[in-house]
Short mmCIF file of C-alpha atoms in Angstrom, two decimals:
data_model
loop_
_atom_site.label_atom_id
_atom_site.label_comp_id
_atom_site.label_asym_id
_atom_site.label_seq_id
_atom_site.Cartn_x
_atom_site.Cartn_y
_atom_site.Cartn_z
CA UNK A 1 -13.56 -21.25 -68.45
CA UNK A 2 -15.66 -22.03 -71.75
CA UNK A 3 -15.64 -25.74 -72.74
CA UNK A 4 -14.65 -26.21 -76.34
CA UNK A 5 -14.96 -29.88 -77.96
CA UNK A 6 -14.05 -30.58 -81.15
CA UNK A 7 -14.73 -33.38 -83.68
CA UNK A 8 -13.10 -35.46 -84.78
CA UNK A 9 -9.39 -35.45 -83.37
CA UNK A 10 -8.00 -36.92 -86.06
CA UNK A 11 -8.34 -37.10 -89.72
CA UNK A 12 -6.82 -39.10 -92.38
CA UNK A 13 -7.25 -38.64 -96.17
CA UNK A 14 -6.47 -38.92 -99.77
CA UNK A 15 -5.82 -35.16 -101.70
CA UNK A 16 -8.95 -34.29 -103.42
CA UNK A 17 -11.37 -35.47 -100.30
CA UNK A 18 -13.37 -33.17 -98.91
CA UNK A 19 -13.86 -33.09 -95.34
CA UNK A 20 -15.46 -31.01 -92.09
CA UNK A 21 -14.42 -30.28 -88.88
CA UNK A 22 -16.46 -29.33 -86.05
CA UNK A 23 -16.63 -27.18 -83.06
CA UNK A 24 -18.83 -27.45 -80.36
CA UNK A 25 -19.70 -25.69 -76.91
CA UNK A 26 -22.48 -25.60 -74.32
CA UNK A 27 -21.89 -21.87 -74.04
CA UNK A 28 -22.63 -18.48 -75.99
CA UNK A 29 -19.46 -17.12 -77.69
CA UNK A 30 -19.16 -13.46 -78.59
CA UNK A 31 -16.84 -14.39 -81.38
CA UNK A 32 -14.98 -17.55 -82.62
CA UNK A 33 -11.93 -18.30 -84.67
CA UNK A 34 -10.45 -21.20 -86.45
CA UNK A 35 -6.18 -21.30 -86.62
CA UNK A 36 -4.15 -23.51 -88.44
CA UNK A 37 -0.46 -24.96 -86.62
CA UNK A 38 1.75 -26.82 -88.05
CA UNK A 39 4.74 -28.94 -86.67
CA UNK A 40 7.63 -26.70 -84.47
CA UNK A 41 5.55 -23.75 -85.39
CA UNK A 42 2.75 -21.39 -83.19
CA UNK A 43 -0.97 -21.28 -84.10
CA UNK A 44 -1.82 -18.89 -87.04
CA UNK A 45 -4.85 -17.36 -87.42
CA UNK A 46 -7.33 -18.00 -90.36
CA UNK A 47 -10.48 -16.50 -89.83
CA UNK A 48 -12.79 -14.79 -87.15
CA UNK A 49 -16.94 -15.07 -87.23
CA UNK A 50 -18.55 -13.03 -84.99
CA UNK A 51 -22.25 -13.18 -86.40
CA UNK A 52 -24.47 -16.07 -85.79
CA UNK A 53 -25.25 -18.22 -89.23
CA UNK A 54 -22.03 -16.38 -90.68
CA UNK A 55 -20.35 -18.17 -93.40
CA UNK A 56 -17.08 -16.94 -94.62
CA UNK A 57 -14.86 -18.45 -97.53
CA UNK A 58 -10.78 -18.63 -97.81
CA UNK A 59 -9.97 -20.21 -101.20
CA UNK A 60 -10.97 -23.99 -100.39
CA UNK A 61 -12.01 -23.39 -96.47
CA UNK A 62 -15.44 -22.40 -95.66
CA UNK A 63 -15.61 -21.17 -92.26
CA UNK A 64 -19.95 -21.41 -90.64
CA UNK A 65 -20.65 -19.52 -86.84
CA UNK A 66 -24.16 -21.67 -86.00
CA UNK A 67 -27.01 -19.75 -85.96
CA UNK A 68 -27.23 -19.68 -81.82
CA UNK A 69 -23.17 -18.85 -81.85
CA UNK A 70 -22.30 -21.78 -79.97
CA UNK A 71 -20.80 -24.03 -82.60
CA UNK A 72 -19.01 -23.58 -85.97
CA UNK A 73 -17.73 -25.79 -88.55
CA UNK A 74 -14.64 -26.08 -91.00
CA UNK A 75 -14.84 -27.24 -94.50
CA UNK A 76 -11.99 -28.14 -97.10
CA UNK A 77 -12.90 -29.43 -100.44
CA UNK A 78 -10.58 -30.74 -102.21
CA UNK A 79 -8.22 -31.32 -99.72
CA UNK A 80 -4.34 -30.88 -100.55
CA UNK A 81 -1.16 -32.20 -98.53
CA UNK A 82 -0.59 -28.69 -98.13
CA UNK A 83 -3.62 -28.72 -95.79
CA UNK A 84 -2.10 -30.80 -93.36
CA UNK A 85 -1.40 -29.52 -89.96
CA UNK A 86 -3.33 -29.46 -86.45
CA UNK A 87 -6.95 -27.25 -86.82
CA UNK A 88 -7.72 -25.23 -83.54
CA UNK A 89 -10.90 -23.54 -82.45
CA UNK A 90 -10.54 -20.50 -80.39
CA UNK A 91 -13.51 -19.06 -78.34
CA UNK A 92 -13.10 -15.49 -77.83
CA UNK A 93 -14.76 -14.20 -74.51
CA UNK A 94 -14.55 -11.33 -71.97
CA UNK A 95 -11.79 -8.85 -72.11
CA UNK A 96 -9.29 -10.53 -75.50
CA UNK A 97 -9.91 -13.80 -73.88
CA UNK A 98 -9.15 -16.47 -75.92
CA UNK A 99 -9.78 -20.57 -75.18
CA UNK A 100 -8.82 -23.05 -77.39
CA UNK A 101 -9.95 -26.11 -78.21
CA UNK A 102 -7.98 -29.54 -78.05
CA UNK A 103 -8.17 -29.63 -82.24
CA UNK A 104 -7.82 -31.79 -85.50
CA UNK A 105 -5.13 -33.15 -86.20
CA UNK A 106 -5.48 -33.79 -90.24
CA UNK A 107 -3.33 -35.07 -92.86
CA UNK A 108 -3.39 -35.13 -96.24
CA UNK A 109 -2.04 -38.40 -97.87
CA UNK A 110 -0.55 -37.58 -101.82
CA UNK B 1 6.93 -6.73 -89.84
CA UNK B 2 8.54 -8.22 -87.13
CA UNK B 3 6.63 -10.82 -85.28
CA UNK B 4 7.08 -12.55 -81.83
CA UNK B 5 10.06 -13.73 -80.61
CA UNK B 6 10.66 -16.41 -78.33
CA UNK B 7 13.78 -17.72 -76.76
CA UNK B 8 15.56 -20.44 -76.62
CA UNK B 9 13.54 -22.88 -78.93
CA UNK B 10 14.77 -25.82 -77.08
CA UNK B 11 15.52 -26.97 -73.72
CA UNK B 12 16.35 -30.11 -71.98
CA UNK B 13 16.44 -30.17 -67.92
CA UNK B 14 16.17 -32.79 -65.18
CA UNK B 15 13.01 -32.56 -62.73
CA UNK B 16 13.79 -29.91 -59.87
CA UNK B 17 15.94 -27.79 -62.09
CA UNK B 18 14.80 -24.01 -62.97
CA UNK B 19 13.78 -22.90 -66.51
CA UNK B 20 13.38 -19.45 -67.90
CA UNK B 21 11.54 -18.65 -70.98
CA UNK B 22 11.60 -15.42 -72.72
CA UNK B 23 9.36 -13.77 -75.54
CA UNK B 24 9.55 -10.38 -77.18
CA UNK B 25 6.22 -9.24 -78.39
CA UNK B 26 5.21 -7.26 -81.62
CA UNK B 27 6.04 -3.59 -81.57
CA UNK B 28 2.69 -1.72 -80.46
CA UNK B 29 0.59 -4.62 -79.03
CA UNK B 30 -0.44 -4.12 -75.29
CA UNK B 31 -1.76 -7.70 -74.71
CA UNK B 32 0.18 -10.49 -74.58
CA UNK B 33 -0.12 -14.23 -73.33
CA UNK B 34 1.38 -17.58 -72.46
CA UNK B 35 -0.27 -20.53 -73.03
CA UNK B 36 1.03 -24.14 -72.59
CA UNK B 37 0.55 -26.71 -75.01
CA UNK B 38 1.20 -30.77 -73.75
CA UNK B 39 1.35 -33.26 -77.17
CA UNK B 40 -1.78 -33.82 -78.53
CA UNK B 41 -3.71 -30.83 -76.67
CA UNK B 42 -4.66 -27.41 -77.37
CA UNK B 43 -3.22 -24.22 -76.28
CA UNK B 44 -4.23 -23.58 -72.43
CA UNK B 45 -3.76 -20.73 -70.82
CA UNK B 46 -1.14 -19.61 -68.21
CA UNK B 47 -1.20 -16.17 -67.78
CA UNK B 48 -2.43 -13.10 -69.77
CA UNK B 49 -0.98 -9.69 -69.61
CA UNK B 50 -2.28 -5.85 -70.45
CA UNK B 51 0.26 -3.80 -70.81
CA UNK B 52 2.52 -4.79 -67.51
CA UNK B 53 -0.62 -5.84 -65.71
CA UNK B 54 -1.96 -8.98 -65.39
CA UNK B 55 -5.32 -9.86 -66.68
CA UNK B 56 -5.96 -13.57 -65.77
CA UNK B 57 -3.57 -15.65 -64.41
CA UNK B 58 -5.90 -18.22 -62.69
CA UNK B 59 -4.46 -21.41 -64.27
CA UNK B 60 -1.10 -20.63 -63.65
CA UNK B 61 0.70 -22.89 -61.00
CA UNK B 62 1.98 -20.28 -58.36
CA UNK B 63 3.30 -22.35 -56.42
CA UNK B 64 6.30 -23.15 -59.31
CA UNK B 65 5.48 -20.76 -61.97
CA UNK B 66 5.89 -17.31 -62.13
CA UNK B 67 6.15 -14.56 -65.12
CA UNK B 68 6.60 -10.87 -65.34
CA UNK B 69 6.63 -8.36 -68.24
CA UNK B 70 8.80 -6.01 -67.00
CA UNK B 71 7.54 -1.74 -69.02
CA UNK B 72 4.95 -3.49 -70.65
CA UNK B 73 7.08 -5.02 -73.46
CA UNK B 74 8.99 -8.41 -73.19
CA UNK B 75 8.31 -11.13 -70.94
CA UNK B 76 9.41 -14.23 -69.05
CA UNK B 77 8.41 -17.02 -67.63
CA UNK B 78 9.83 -19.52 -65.24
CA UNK B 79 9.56 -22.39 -63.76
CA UNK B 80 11.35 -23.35 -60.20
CA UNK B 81 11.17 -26.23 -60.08
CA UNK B 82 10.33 -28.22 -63.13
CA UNK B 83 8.15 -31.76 -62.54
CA UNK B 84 7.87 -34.44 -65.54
CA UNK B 85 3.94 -33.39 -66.05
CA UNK B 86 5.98 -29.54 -67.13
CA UNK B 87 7.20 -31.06 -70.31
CA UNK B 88 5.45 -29.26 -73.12
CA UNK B 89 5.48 -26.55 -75.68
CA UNK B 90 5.40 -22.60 -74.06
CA UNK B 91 4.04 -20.48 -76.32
CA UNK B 92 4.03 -16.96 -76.03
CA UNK B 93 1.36 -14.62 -78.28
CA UNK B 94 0.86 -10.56 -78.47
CA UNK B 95 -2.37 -9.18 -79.77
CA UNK B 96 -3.99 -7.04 -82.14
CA UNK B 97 -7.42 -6.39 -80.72
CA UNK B 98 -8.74 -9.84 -81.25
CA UNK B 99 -6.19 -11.33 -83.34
CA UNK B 100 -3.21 -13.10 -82.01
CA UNK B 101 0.10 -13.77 -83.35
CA UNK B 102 1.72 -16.76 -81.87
CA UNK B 103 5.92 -17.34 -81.84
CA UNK B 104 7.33 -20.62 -82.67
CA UNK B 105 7.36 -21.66 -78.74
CA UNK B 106 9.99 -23.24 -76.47
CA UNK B 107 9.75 -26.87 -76.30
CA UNK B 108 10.64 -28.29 -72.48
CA UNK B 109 11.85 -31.54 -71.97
CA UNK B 110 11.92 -32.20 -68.35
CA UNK B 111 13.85 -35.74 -67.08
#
């Protein structure tokens, strides 16, 4: 079982703060991806990076696969309350295997 | 499009009692999955399916849970019989190749 951590587990700020999320493993991931839940509701899907030092860019969220593919990071700028909700990392590994991590919980004060 | 469906959305039950979940997967997608999540955790993993086979079911509890998917389409899960620690959200999830689409879930309360 790969060992996702991620930092921090919870996150409180004003709208119009920018903040980053991080996700961190001891292991080599093939591919990771980043999903957004929110209250009484499954895990959707934002992005997938598959190739180490990729960066990629949904309106305010910037979405970076470390260069060794062990670690990414999430970045809002400009936060807004709409961005609330629990932030989950996902490694994917061997046949559609997917692990998640125990995620961010961030909210978004008005 | 369609996506999962999961059934019932709620359920309340003393410890000992037996629980059935159910989930009806998108149209098409051969993989599916059931992952519990406790408050405050992640997703884990109970059980993986491809097609009506299972893939990985290594960190589910034999000895109380148990979950088919019966001509490779919808699935269940149960529970028999439910301890406190089983209270959680059961969320079932088909995929696309690598991209999964969660339902809403079943939240347990076991008392």
């Amino acid at each position: 079982t790969q060992l996702l951590e991620q930092s921090p587990q919870f996150l409180s700020i004003q709208e119009g703060e920018n903040l980053t999320v991080y996700c961190n493993s001891s292991s080599v991931f093939s591919s990771l991806q980043w999903y957004r839940q929110e209250p009484g509701e499954g895990p959707v899907l934002l992005v997938t990076v598959v190739t180490g030092g990729e960066v990629k860019k949904l309106k305010r969220l910037t979405f970076q696969f470390g260069d060794a593919r062990k670690d990414s990071s999430l970045h809002i700028t400009a936060a807004q309350p709409g961005d609330t909700g629990l932030y989950l990392c996902a490694a994917l590994w061997g046949y559609q295997k997917v692990t998640f991590g125990i995620g961010t919980k961030l909210q978004v004060i008005p | 499009e369609a996506g999962v469906a999961q059934s019932p959305r709620y359920k309340i039950i003393e410890k000992r009692q037996s629980v059935a979940f159910w989930c009806n997967p998108i149209s098409g997608h051969a993989t599916l999955y059931w992952y519990q999540q406790i408050l405050g955790q992640g997703p884990k993993l109970l059980i993986q399916f491809q097609n009506n086979g299972v893939v990985d079911d290594s960190q589910l509890p034999k000895d109380r849970f148990s979950a088919e998917r019966l001509k490779g389409v919808d699935s269940t899960l149960k529970i028999q019989p439910a301890k406190l620690e089983d209270s959680a959200v059961y969320l079932c999830a088909s995929a696309d190749r690598e991209k999964l689409f969660f339902g809403s879930g079943t939240q347990l309360s076991v008392l």
